[in-house]
Short mmCIF file of C-alpha atoms and ligand atoms in Angstrom, two decimals:
data_model
loop_
_atom_site.label_atom_id
_atom_site.label_comp_id
_atom_site.label_asym_id
_atom_site.label_seq_id
_atom_site.Cartn_x
_atom_site.Cartn_y
_atom_site.Cartn_z
CA MET A 1 0.10 -0.22 0.16
CA SER A 2 1.50 3.54 -1.17
CA ALA A 3 1.94 6.23 1.59
CA HIS A 4 -0.77 8.61 -0.09
CA ALA A 5 -3.53 5.43 0.71
CA ASP A 6 -2.27 4.56 4.15
CA ALA A 7 -2.56 8.61 4.92
CA LEU A 8 -5.80 8.37 3.60
CA LEU A 9 -6.89 5.16 5.61
CA THR A 10 -5.80 7.05 8.64
CA GLN A 11 -7.81 9.74 8.18
CA LEU A 12 -10.98 7.65 7.03
CA ARG A 13 -10.55 5.60 10.01
CA ALA A 14 -11.37 8.80 12.29
CA VAL A 15 -14.78 8.91 10.04
CA VAL A 16 -16.14 6.17 10.44
CA GLY A 17 -14.02 4.22 12.69
CA ALA A 18 -11.40 1.45 12.38
CA GLY A 19 -14.24 -1.60 11.88
CA ASN A 20 -15.82 0.06 8.87
CA VAL A 21 -12.55 0.42 6.75
CA LEU A 22 -11.89 -3.04 5.89
CA THR A 23 -8.25 -3.78 3.98
CA ASP A 24 -8.16 -7.35 4.93
CA PRO A 25 -8.16 -9.35 1.76
CA GLU A 26 -10.88 -11.91 2.66
CA SER A 27 -12.64 -9.14 3.56
CA ILE A 28 -12.78 -7.31 0.65
CA GLU A 29 -13.00 -9.71 -1.47
CA GLY A 30 -16.33 -10.45 -2.17
CA PHE A 31 -17.03 -6.29 -2.67
CA LEU A 32 -14.18 -6.49 -5.73
CA VAL A 33 -16.39 -9.23 -7.80
CA ASP A 34 -19.24 -8.12 -9.54
CA TRP A 35 -22.67 -10.53 -9.61
CA THR A 36 -21.53 -12.05 -12.27
CA GLY A 37 -18.19 -13.38 -11.22
CA ARG A 38 -17.03 -11.58 -14.85
CA TYR A 39 -15.82 -8.00 -13.51
CA ARG A 40 -13.45 -7.59 -11.07
CA GLY A 41 -11.47 -4.83 -9.48
CA GLU A 42 -8.58 -3.62 -6.62
CA ALA A 43 -8.93 -1.57 -3.93
CA ASP A 44 -7.03 -0.30 -1.19
CA ALA A 45 -10.07 -0.86 1.33
CA VAL A 46 -13.65 -0.99 1.76
CA VAL A 47 -14.92 2.42 3.80
CA ARG A 48 -18.63 1.78 5.68
CA PRO A 49 -20.14 5.46 6.38
CA ARG A 50 -23.46 5.52 8.32
CA THR A 51 -24.30 8.71 8.11
CA THR A 52 -24.76 11.28 5.03
CA GLU A 53 -22.09 13.79 6.89
CA GLU A 54 -19.55 10.53 7.21
CA VAL A 55 -20.30 9.70 3.35
CA SER A 56 -19.33 13.94 3.24
CA ARG A 57 -16.04 13.18 5.41
CA VAL A 58 -15.29 10.79 3.52
CA VAL A 59 -15.22 11.77 0.21
CA GLY A 60 -14.23 15.15 1.73
CA GLU A 61 -10.69 13.10 2.26
CA CYS A 62 -11.45 11.25 -0.75
CA ALA A 63 -11.31 14.82 -3.55
CA SER A 64 -8.44 16.28 -1.24
CA ILE A 65 -5.37 13.77 -2.25
CA GLY A 66 -7.73 12.04 -5.84
CA ALA A 67 -8.72 9.11 -4.70
CA ARG A 68 -11.23 7.07 -6.32
CA ILE A 69 -13.87 6.04 -5.37
CA CYS A 70 -16.46 2.72 -6.29
CA VAL A 71 -20.09 3.34 -4.49
CA GLN A 72 -21.37 0.06 -4.13
CA GLY A 73 -24.81 -0.75 -2.91
CA GLY A 74 -26.56 -4.63 -2.96
CA ASN A 75 -23.64 -5.00 -6.21
CA THR A 76 -26.45 -7.25 -7.99
CA GLY A 77 -25.62 -5.01 -10.70
CA LEU A 78 -25.57 -7.27 -13.86
CA VAL A 79 -23.01 -4.59 -16.04
CA GLY A 80 -19.73 -4.06 -13.43
CA GLY A 81 -20.36 -1.06 -12.56
CA SER A 82 -20.01 -1.59 -8.35
CA VAL A 83 -16.91 -2.83 -8.39
CA PRO A 84 -13.37 -0.68 -8.87
CA PRO A 85 -11.26 -0.84 -12.07
CA PRO A 86 -9.42 -4.07 -12.78
CA ARG A 87 -6.05 -2.34 -12.47
CA ASN A 88 -4.90 0.42 -10.10
CA ASP A 89 -1.95 2.00 -12.45
CA THR A 90 -3.00 5.39 -11.50
CA GLY A 91 -0.95 5.65 -8.36
CA ARG A 92 -3.75 7.42 -6.68
CA PRO A 93 -5.69 5.03 -3.77
CA VAL A 94 -8.77 3.46 -5.00
CA ILE A 95 -12.04 2.13 -2.29
CA VAL A 96 -15.18 0.83 -2.60
CA LEU A 97 -17.51 2.94 -0.84
CA SER A 98 -20.48 0.69 0.76
CA THR A 99 -23.94 1.85 1.48
CA ALA A 100 -23.99 -1.59 3.54
CA ARG A 101 -24.86 0.51 7.06
CA MET A 102 -27.12 3.00 5.35
CA THR A 103 -30.27 1.32 5.66
CA ASP A 104 -32.77 3.52 7.44
CA ILE A 105 -36.93 4.04 6.92
CA ASP A 106 -38.37 6.97 7.11
CA GLU A 107 -41.75 6.52 8.75
CA VAL A 108 -44.48 5.71 5.46
CA ASP A 109 -46.47 9.31 4.98
CA ALA A 110 -49.50 8.00 4.34
CA VAL A 111 -51.10 11.00 2.98
CA GLY A 112 -48.67 12.43 0.63
CA ARG A 113 -47.76 7.99 -0.66
CA CYS A 114 -43.94 8.24 0.03
CA VAL A 115 -41.37 7.48 1.71
CA GLY A 116 -37.47 8.43 2.63
CA ALA A 117 -35.25 6.02 2.85
CA GLN A 118 -31.36 5.41 3.39
CA ALA A 119 -29.06 4.70 0.04
CA GLY A 120 -28.35 0.94 1.61
CA ALA A 121 -31.75 0.13 2.37
CA THR A 122 -33.28 -3.26 0.19
CA VAL A 123 -35.76 -2.59 -2.25
CA ASP A 124 -37.43 -5.84 0.18
CA ALA A 125 -37.57 -3.61 3.52
CA ILE A 126 -39.03 -0.25 1.84
CA ASP A 127 -42.04 -2.56 0.45
CA GLY A 128 -42.10 -3.75 3.14
CA LYS A 129 -42.05 -0.61 4.97
CA ALA A 130 -44.86 0.81 2.59
CA ALA A 131 -46.64 -2.45 2.98
CA GLU A 132 -47.55 -1.73 6.76
CA ALA A 133 -49.29 1.33 5.31
CA GLY A 134 -51.66 -0.71 2.91
CA LEU A 135 -49.11 0.65 0.48
CA ALA A 136 -46.21 -1.02 -2.16
CA PHE A 137 -43.29 0.15 -3.32
CA PRO A 138 -43.58 0.47 -7.60
CA VAL A 139 -40.02 -0.75 -8.14
CA ASP A 140 -39.97 -4.08 -7.98
CA LEU A 141 -37.27 -7.04 -9.34
CA ALA A 142 -36.31 -10.43 -8.97
CA SER A 143 -33.01 -8.95 -6.61
CA ARG A 144 -35.11 -6.84 -4.60
CA GLU A 145 -33.73 -9.20 -1.29
CA SER A 146 -29.87 -7.43 -1.83
CA ALA A 147 -30.94 -4.65 -4.43
CA THR A 148 -31.12 -0.94 -2.87
CA ALA A 149 -32.57 1.86 -2.89
CA GLY A 150 -29.00 4.28 -4.37
CA GLY A 151 -28.35 0.88 -6.33
CA VAL A 152 -31.81 1.16 -8.20
CA VAL A 153 -31.98 4.64 -8.79
CA SER A 154 -28.38 5.23 -9.93
CA THR A 155 -29.34 2.27 -12.14
CA ASN A 156 -32.73 3.94 -13.12
CA ALA A 157 -33.92 0.29 -12.29
CA GLY A 158 -37.03 -0.86 -14.50
CA GLY A 159 -38.08 -4.66 -13.31
CA ILE A 160 -41.38 -6.65 -12.99
CA ARG A 161 -43.88 -3.52 -12.49
CA MET A 162 -42.19 -1.00 -14.55
CA ILE A 163 -44.93 -1.45 -17.57
CA ARG A 164 -47.55 -0.53 -14.79
CA ARG A 165 -45.56 2.10 -12.99
CA GLY A 166 -43.06 2.96 -14.90
CA ASN A 167 -39.21 2.99 -14.29
CA THR A 168 -37.40 4.39 -11.38
CA ARG A 169 -36.50 7.51 -11.91
CA SER A 170 -40.46 8.44 -12.02
CA GLN A 171 -40.38 6.77 -8.48
CA VAL A 172 -38.00 9.59 -7.42
CA LEU A 173 -39.19 12.64 -5.64
CA GLY A 174 -36.26 13.58 -3.28
CA ILE A 175 -32.30 13.49 -2.99
CA GLU A 176 -29.88 13.84 -0.70
CA ALA A 177 -26.30 12.85 -2.90
CA VAL A 178 -22.61 14.13 -1.71
CA LEU A 179 -20.88 15.59 -4.71
CA ALA A 180 -17.39 14.97 -5.62
CA ASP A 181 -15.83 17.40 -4.00
CA GLY A 182 -17.80 16.09 -0.14
CA ARG A 183 -20.83 19.23 -0.45
CA VAL A 184 -24.37 17.75 -0.07
CA LEU A 185 -26.86 18.07 -2.61
CA ARG A 186 -30.59 17.92 -0.91
CA ARG A 187 -33.69 18.47 -3.00
CA TRP A 188 -35.85 17.32 -0.41
CA THR A 189 -39.56 17.31 -1.61
CA SER A 190 -43.24 16.23 -1.42
CA LEU A 191 -44.08 18.40 -4.10
CA VAL A 192 -45.20 16.84 -7.31
CA LYS A 193 -45.04 20.02 -8.81
CA ASP A 194 -42.22 21.99 -8.38
CA ASN A 195 -40.25 23.35 -11.65
CA VAL A 196 -36.73 25.50 -10.64
CA GLY A 197 -34.48 24.43 -12.93
CA TYR A 198 -33.08 21.55 -14.08
CA ASP A 199 -34.13 18.24 -12.70
CA LEU A 200 -31.23 17.15 -10.78
CA PRO A 201 -32.33 14.19 -9.10
CA ALA A 202 -33.36 12.80 -12.78
CA LEU A 203 -29.94 13.07 -13.61
CA LEU A 204 -28.90 11.76 -11.23
CA ALA A 205 -30.74 8.78 -11.28
CA GLY A 206 -29.50 6.24 -14.32
CA SER A 207 -25.63 7.98 -13.72
CA GLU A 208 -24.22 4.24 -11.95
CA GLY A 209 -22.52 6.46 -9.62
CA THR A 210 -20.37 8.78 -12.06
CA LEU A 211 -22.20 11.72 -10.74
CA ALA A 212 -22.69 12.07 -7.22
CA VAL A 213 -23.02 9.70 -3.81
CA ILE A 214 -26.83 8.80 -2.78
CA THR A 215 -27.43 8.91 0.49
CA ARG A 216 -30.97 9.26 0.69
CA VAL A 217 -34.37 9.37 -1.49
CA LEU A 218 -37.61 10.16 -1.37
CA PHE A 219 -39.74 7.25 -2.95
CA LYS A 220 -43.61 7.50 -4.26
CA LEU A 221 -45.25 5.22 -3.24
CA VAL A 222 -48.67 3.21 -4.55
CA VAL A 223 -52.02 1.72 -3.74
CA PRO A 224 -51.16 -2.12 -4.48
CA PRO A 225 -54.28 -4.21 -6.86
CA SER A 226 -57.13 -5.15 -4.32
CA THR A 227 -56.91 -8.77 -6.83
CA ALA A 228 -54.83 -9.52 -9.24
CA THR A 229 -54.51 -12.63 -10.68
CA VAL A 230 -51.56 -14.26 -12.62
CA ALA A 231 -51.93 -16.21 -15.89
CA VAL A 232 -49.23 -18.40 -18.18
CA ALA A 233 -49.46 -19.57 -21.39
CA ALA A 234 -47.44 -21.46 -23.02
CA VAL A 235 -47.75 -20.16 -27.43
CA GLU A 236 -46.82 -21.14 -30.63
CA HIS A 237 -44.50 -17.94 -31.68
CA VAL A 238 -44.12 -14.22 -29.49
CA GLU A 239 -46.61 -13.05 -31.60
CA ASP A 240 -49.19 -14.41 -29.68
CA ALA A 241 -47.48 -13.38 -26.46
CA ILE A 242 -48.12 -9.97 -27.62
CA GLY A 243 -51.71 -10.08 -29.24
CA LEU A 244 -52.70 -11.73 -25.41
CA ILE A 245 -51.16 -8.26 -23.66
CA ALA A 246 -52.94 -6.16 -25.91
CA ALA A 247 -56.02 -7.88 -25.86
CA ALA A 248 -56.24 -7.84 -21.98
CA SER A 249 -55.76 -4.40 -21.89
CA SER A 250 -58.21 -3.40 -24.69
CA ARG A 251 -60.28 -5.59 -22.61
CA GLY A 252 -59.88 -3.29 -19.63
CA LEU A 253 -57.96 -5.08 -17.63
CA THR A 254 -54.95 -3.76 -15.68
CA VAL A 255 -51.01 -5.45 -16.78
CA GLU A 256 -49.34 -5.16 -13.84
CA ALA A 257 -46.94 -7.36 -15.35
CA ALA A 258 -46.26 -8.98 -18.51
CA GLU A 259 -43.04 -11.49 -18.94
CA LEU A 260 -41.48 -13.50 -21.79
CA MET A 261 -39.82 -16.77 -21.61
CA THR A 262 -38.84 -19.57 -23.64
CA GLU A 263 -38.72 -23.13 -23.50
CA ALA A 264 -35.01 -23.53 -23.21
CA GLY A 265 -34.97 -21.13 -20.09
CA ILE A 266 -37.99 -22.91 -18.36
CA GLU A 267 -36.11 -26.74 -19.26
CA LEU A 268 -33.46 -25.43 -16.82
CA VAL A 269 -35.06 -23.59 -14.45
CA HIS A 270 -36.89 -27.50 -13.91
CA GLU A 271 -34.36 -28.98 -13.72
CA HIS A 272 -32.79 -27.20 -10.81
CA GLY A 273 -36.27 -27.92 -9.23
CA HIS A 274 -38.70 -25.43 -9.78
CA ARG A 275 -42.13 -26.52 -10.78
CA ARG A 276 -42.97 -26.34 -14.62
CA PRO A 277 -46.07 -23.44 -15.71
CA THR A 278 -48.14 -25.51 -17.58
CA ALA A 279 -48.53 -29.77 -18.29
CA THR A 280 -47.79 -28.85 -22.10
CA PRO A 281 -44.60 -27.46 -22.86
CA GLY A 282 -44.56 -24.49 -25.44
CA PRO A 283 -41.59 -22.89 -27.49
CA PHE A 284 -42.88 -19.62 -25.67
CA TYR A 285 -44.51 -18.68 -21.98
CA VAL A 286 -46.24 -15.82 -21.13
CA LEU A 287 -46.68 -15.00 -17.42
CA LEU A 288 -49.15 -11.91 -17.20
CA GLU A 289 -50.40 -10.53 -14.46
CA VAL A 290 -53.76 -8.17 -14.18
CA SER A 291 -55.86 -6.39 -11.70
CA GLY A 292 -59.18 -5.08 -12.71
CA VAL A 293 -63.10 -4.78 -11.40
CA GLY A 294 -65.36 -7.26 -11.89
CA ASP A 295 -64.81 -10.86 -12.27
CA ILE A 296 -60.95 -10.57 -14.01
CA GLU A 297 -60.57 -14.96 -13.34
CA THR A 298 -63.51 -15.09 -15.88
CA THR A 299 -62.13 -12.34 -18.49
CA MET A 300 -59.08 -13.39 -18.13
CA ALA A 301 -59.96 -17.21 -19.15
CA GLU A 302 -61.78 -15.75 -22.15
CA LEU A 303 -58.47 -13.81 -23.17
CA LEU A 304 -56.82 -17.27 -22.95
CA GLY A 305 -59.58 -19.14 -25.00
CA ASP A 306 -59.39 -16.69 -27.55
CA THR A 307 -55.67 -16.79 -27.91
CA GLY A 308 -54.01 -17.73 -30.93
CA GLY A 309 -50.96 -20.16 -30.55
CA LEU A 310 -52.22 -21.03 -27.25
CA VAL A 311 -50.70 -24.60 -26.81
CA ASP A 312 -51.53 -24.68 -22.73
CA ALA A 313 -52.47 -22.12 -19.85
CA VAL A 314 -52.73 -21.88 -16.28
CA LEU A 315 -54.49 -19.06 -13.91
CA GLU A 316 -53.44 -18.71 -10.68
CA PRO A 317 -54.63 -16.27 -8.15
CA ALA A 318 -51.63 -13.26 -7.37
CA PRO A 319 -49.21 -13.44 -5.75
CA ALA A 320 -48.80 -16.95 -7.88
CA ARG A 321 -45.37 -17.23 -6.22
CA ALA A 322 -44.89 -20.84 -7.78
CA LEU A 323 -45.34 -18.96 -11.20
CA TRP A 324 -43.66 -16.08 -10.86
CA GLY A 325 -40.43 -18.83 -8.57
CA ALA A 326 -40.33 -20.27 -12.38
CA ARG A 327 -39.49 -16.40 -13.85
CA GLU A 328 -37.63 -14.90 -11.53
CA SER A 329 -34.98 -18.18 -10.37
CA HIS A 330 -34.08 -17.27 -14.97
CA THR A 331 -31.24 -15.00 -13.45
CA GLU A 332 -29.73 -16.95 -10.99
CA THR A 333 -30.03 -20.53 -12.51
CA ILE A 334 -28.42 -19.17 -15.64
CA ALA A 335 -25.42 -18.14 -13.49
CA ARG A 336 -24.74 -21.50 -12.35
CA SER A 337 -25.57 -22.91 -14.85
CA SER A 338 -22.80 -21.78 -17.18
CA THR A 339 -19.39 -23.52 -17.90
CA THR A 340 -18.17 -19.58 -18.35
CA PRO A 341 -19.09 -16.68 -16.94
CA VAL A 342 -22.32 -15.58 -18.86
CA VAL A 343 -22.80 -12.96 -21.35
CA LYS A 344 -25.51 -11.24 -20.41
CA LEU A 345 -26.86 -8.62 -22.97
CA ASP A 346 -29.97 -6.56 -21.71
CA ILE A 347 -31.44 -4.84 -24.61
CA SER A 348 -34.38 -3.63 -25.84
CA VAL A 349 -36.47 -3.42 -29.53
CA PRO A 350 -39.56 -1.67 -30.28
CA ILE A 351 -42.14 -4.09 -29.92
CA ARG A 352 -43.61 -4.99 -33.13
CA ALA A 353 -39.90 -5.75 -33.52
CA LEU A 354 -39.71 -8.47 -31.01
CA PRO A 355 -40.82 -11.61 -32.69
CA GLU A 356 -37.80 -10.81 -35.99
CA THR A 357 -35.16 -9.98 -32.87
CA PHE A 358 -36.06 -13.52 -30.86
CA ALA A 359 -35.93 -15.90 -34.22
CA GLU A 360 -32.45 -13.64 -35.22
CA LEU A 361 -31.35 -13.91 -31.56
CA ALA A 362 -31.78 -17.33 -31.16
CA GLU A 363 -29.65 -18.00 -34.91
CA VAL A 364 -26.38 -15.97 -33.12
CA GLY A 365 -25.82 -19.14 -30.63
CA ALA A 366 -26.57 -21.47 -33.86
CA ALA A 367 -23.78 -19.50 -36.08
CA SER A 368 -21.07 -19.60 -33.42
CA ASP A 369 -17.83 -21.84 -33.77
CA PHE A 370 -17.57 -21.95 -30.28
CA PRO A 371 -20.10 -23.21 -28.02
CA CYS A 372 -22.87 -20.18 -27.38
CA ARG A 373 -26.17 -21.29 -25.76
CA PRO A 374 -28.88 -18.84 -25.72
CA ILE A 375 -31.55 -18.36 -23.55
CA LEU A 376 -33.60 -15.08 -23.74
CA PHE A 377 -36.62 -14.26 -21.89
CA GLY A 378 -37.60 -10.67 -20.70
CA HIS A 379 -40.07 -7.77 -19.58
CA VAL A 380 -41.79 -8.45 -23.01
CA GLY A 381 -44.15 -5.87 -22.03
CA ASP A 382 -41.74 -3.37 -22.07
CA GLY A 383 -39.46 -4.51 -25.76
CA ASN A 384 -37.14 -5.69 -23.09
CA ILE A 385 -34.88 -9.31 -23.74
CA HIS A 386 -32.96 -9.78 -21.57
CA VAL A 387 -30.00 -12.14 -23.67
CA ASN A 388 -28.14 -14.37 -21.67
CA LEU A 389 -25.38 -16.58 -23.89
CA LEU A 390 -23.93 -18.90 -21.74
CA ASP A 391 -20.33 -21.70 -22.27
CA VAL A 392 -18.89 -18.55 -24.25
CA PRO A 393 -15.24 -18.85 -23.64
CA GLU A 394 -13.91 -15.41 -22.01
CA GLU A 395 -11.81 -15.26 -25.62
CA HIS A 396 -15.31 -14.94 -27.59
CA ALA A 397 -17.33 -12.75 -25.57
CA GLU A 398 -16.72 -9.94 -26.86
CA THR A 399 -17.52 -11.17 -30.29
CA VAL A 400 -20.73 -12.85 -29.81
CA THR A 401 -21.17 -9.29 -28.30
CA GLY A 402 -20.72 -7.67 -31.27
CA ARG A 403 -23.44 -9.77 -33.34
CA VAL A 404 -25.91 -9.27 -30.27
CA PHE A 405 -26.04 -5.26 -30.70
CA GLY A 406 -25.69 -5.56 -34.58
CA VAL A 407 -29.21 -7.42 -34.10
CA VAL A 408 -30.15 -4.46 -31.91
CA ALA A 409 -29.00 -1.63 -34.30
CA ALA A 410 -30.71 -3.48 -37.09
CA ASN A 411 -34.04 -3.53 -35.05
CA GLY A 412 -33.47 0.02 -34.06
CA GLY A 413 -32.97 -1.32 -30.56
CA SER A 414 -30.97 0.36 -27.67
CA ILE A 415 -28.24 -1.80 -26.02
CA SER A 416 -29.00 -1.29 -22.56
CA ALA A 417 -32.58 -1.38 -21.49
CA GLU A 418 -32.72 -1.39 -17.93
CA HIS A 419 -29.12 -2.68 -16.48
CA GLY A 420 -26.92 0.51 -17.53
CA ILE A 421 -23.23 1.13 -19.05
CA GLY A 422 -21.31 0.46 -16.09
CA ARG A 423 -18.17 -1.15 -17.28
CA ALA A 424 -19.50 -3.65 -19.98
CA LYS A 425 -20.89 -2.13 -22.80
CA THR A 426 -18.51 0.96 -22.96
CA ALA A 427 -17.47 0.23 -25.77
CA TRP A 428 -20.85 0.05 -27.43
CA THR A 429 -22.28 3.65 -26.62
CA HIS A 430 -21.42 5.08 -29.83
CA LEU A 431 -24.74 2.77 -30.90
CA GLY A 432 -27.25 4.32 -29.36
CA ARG A 433 -26.21 7.85 -28.70
CA SER A 434 -24.55 10.24 -31.40
CA ASP A 435 -20.88 12.02 -30.69
CA VAL A 436 -22.55 15.18 -29.58
CA ASP A 437 -24.96 13.60 -27.06
CA LEU A 438 -22.28 11.65 -25.59
CA ASP A 439 -19.95 14.79 -25.69
CA THR A 440 -22.42 16.52 -24.04
CA MET A 441 -22.15 13.22 -21.18
CA ARG A 442 -18.78 14.29 -20.75
CA ALA A 443 -19.42 17.44 -20.07
CA VAL A 444 -22.04 17.20 -17.73
CA LYS A 445 -19.35 14.00 -15.89
CA ALA A 446 -16.81 16.83 -16.23
CA ALA A 447 -19.42 19.66 -14.13
CA PHE A 448 -20.56 16.95 -11.13
CA ASP A 449 -16.61 15.62 -11.09
CA PRO A 450 -13.85 17.57 -12.37
CA GLN A 451 -11.34 14.69 -10.87
CA GLY A 452 -12.85 11.60 -12.16
CA LEU A 453 -13.02 10.33 -8.74
CA LEU A 454 -15.69 8.35 -8.84
CA ASN A 455 -16.15 5.54 -10.21
CA PRO A 456 -14.09 6.05 -12.84
CA GLY A 457 -14.78 4.00 -16.27
CA VAL A 458 -18.11 3.71 -15.65
CA ILE A 459 -20.80 4.37 -18.66
CA LEU A 460 -18.16 6.85 -20.34
CA GLY A 461 -14.86 4.41 -20.27
CA THR A 462 -11.74 5.69 -19.08
CA GLY A 463 -12.05 8.54 -21.42
CA ALA A 464 -14.00 10.00 -19.19
CA ARG A 465 -11.93 11.64 -17.15
CA SER A 466 -11.54 15.63 -17.77
CA ALA A 467 -8.22 16.83 -15.72
CA ASP A 468 -5.60 15.60 -14.03
CA PRO A 469 -6.44 15.27 -9.97
CA PRO A 470 -4.32 17.98 -8.09
CA GLU A 471 -1.21 17.20 -6.41
CA SER A 472 -0.88 16.57 -2.76
C1 FAD B 501 -30.93 -11.62 -9.92
C2 FAD B 501 -31.54 -10.87 -10.24
C3 FAD B 501 -32.44 -10.41 -10.64
C4 FAD B 501 -32.82 -8.81 -11.77
N1 FAD B 501 -33.88 -8.46 -11.74
C5 FAD B 501 -33.78 -6.98 -12.60
C6 FAD B 501 -34.55 -6.33 -12.92
O1 FAD B 501 -36.08 -6.93 -13.04
N2 FAD B 501 -34.32 -5.49 -13.72
C7 FAD B 501 -33.39 -4.52 -13.15
O2 FAD B 501 -33.46 -3.24 -13.89
N3 FAD B 501 -31.85 -5.04 -12.89
C8 FAD B 501 -32.36 -6.10 -12.52
N4 FAD B 501 -31.26 -6.41 -11.49
C9 FAD B 501 -29.69 -5.22 -11.66
C10 FAD B 501 -30.04 -4.83 -10.72
O3 FAD B 501 -30.14 -5.92 -9.20
C11 FAD B 501 -29.99 -3.35 -10.22
O4 FAD B 501 -29.49 -2.71 -11.25
C12 FAD B 501 -30.30 -3.15 -9.09
O5 FAD B 501 -30.49 -1.72 -9.21
C13 FAD B 501 -28.89 -2.83 -8.57
O6 FAD B 501 -28.97 -2.69 -6.98
P1 FAD B 501 -27.88 -2.86 -6.00
O7 FAD B 501 -27.67 -2.03 -4.64
O8 FAD B 501 -26.80 -4.33 -6.12
O9 FAD B 501 -26.74 -1.76 -6.93
P2 FAD B 501 -24.65 -1.89 -7.23
O10 FAD B 501 -24.66 -3.62 -8.09
O11 FAD B 501 -23.89 -2.22 -5.74
O12 FAD B 501 -24.77 -0.97 -8.00
C14 FAD B 501 -25.13 -0.21 -9.56
C15 FAD B 501 -24.32 0.29 -9.90
O13 FAD B 501 -25.30 1.65 -9.46
C16 FAD B 501 -24.29 2.66 -8.19
N5 FAD B 501 -24.42 2.61 -7.00
C17 FAD B 501 -24.93 1.79 -6.58
N6 FAD B 501 -25.26 2.64 -5.23
C18 FAD B 501 -25.28 3.67 -4.92
C19 FAD B 501 -24.99 4.74 -4.34
N7 FAD B 501 -25.84 5.10 -2.95
N8 FAD B 501 -24.74 5.99 -4.70
C20 FAD B 501 -24.49 6.02 -6.20
N9 FAD B 501 -24.14 4.86 -7.12
C21 FAD B 501 -24.66 3.64 -6.50
C22 FAD B 501 -22.76 1.57 -8.22
O14 FAD B 501 -22.12 2.49 -8.34
C23 FAD B 501 -22.95 1.35 -9.86
O15 FAD B 501 -22.85 1.32 -10.75
C24 FAD B 501 -31.17 -8.17 -11.46
C25 FAD B 501 -30.19 -8.74 -11.12
C26 FAD B 501 -30.20 -9.87 -10.27
C27 FAD B 501 -29.24 -10.35 -9.74
#
């Protein structure tokens, strides 16, 4: 460890306590590798502040000597943004700032339908707090027990309720964040209308830890539906799934969630102990959760009867955990089933292009002269497909990524639907953004973080650093 790092850690111990500055390789190992196992970094220490004030002082100390900070919440991100850079060749200390101890959740404001939470509170804990007041947290995803408030805001997570409630950005009423120089930015109001200048909370949403460290968030809450029904239909074609979703809306049902799976994915989760949703397998499966007034089960049963290409179907009252389980266990099962770290690409295309895109993506595996087993699933109502390529030898990961992004570009889609860019996709941002757009993003980064201290290399790649750190 350099003299710089030594001196910094002494200062940081004074701020957060010696027990919250971890340096021993065994204790910090889990903070240096991401959920996928594909991205691994190096850091001098993991620092675990408890309060906004402590975060402010930690960032201030780092800024004074140009030390780099990688912000980490639940470490469930799938694009390598939550771990530090692979090599520290800058000569400057690098720390992981973990929000693991920042888990406070305020009392729910039942009238204003909102709740404040510290950045490290999990999605599950926030939803549990909301439920005590008869409300629900509109953000939900399979990583709910680990993913944090700071994480879902920083990645602008989508998740399974996005089709009904919108993305995480649209759930944020207020934010508190520590800027790269240690100052605290606070926009904390339950006002629904507040147009005073630039919408900085919206800008921080989706910034993946590159602009500021989010310390607290004021979230909107929603009234959950009183009754809902879950249907899983095995269908012949992607078009049949899309038709069923459209028909449900046309019949006055509210679509709460709409997920698409394939037989390859269902077979895999079944091998790992999950019940098959339908007795007869289909090439595709659509899971639809609907709410509404009246006899929604009968309406849904009628709709299923009219569905083109229907192979088989089941209906259960929500929460229908076993039906959801087959869908939600996909990510973990896929990770356990690949002989190499899974190439995970989270893309979106216009809904009308989904059938063509599914067919072309399935071909990416077949056209490869190395092992490449595709498993596709996703939030079909949002045009979002999670492309998982298993068993791909590391040296071919970039080639298959290029092929997938070629399909996406040809179908007018986006290379990142909801997971962000992280470290995984920095080389591909030009596919979705013009030079002018990328230059403007670099200018925003420079305005927030002129020394390039926060999550260097994430989103904009290594060229993102706009100024040299001060000499210390
Ligand atoms: C099983 C599984 C299912 C998933 N399903 C979905 C899904 O349906 N939809 C979806 O969108 N994602 C999904 N994800 C991805 C992941 O859960 C989300 O990206 C989530 O928002 C990450 O939250 P986190 O707390 O784990 O953040 P981390 O992984 O710790 O960090 C993610 C990014 O946010 C930054 N960050 C974290 N906290 C802060 C903070 N306080 N201030 C500033 N920056 C911060 C990090 O630097 C990093 O760039 C899934 C992941 C898994 C493993």
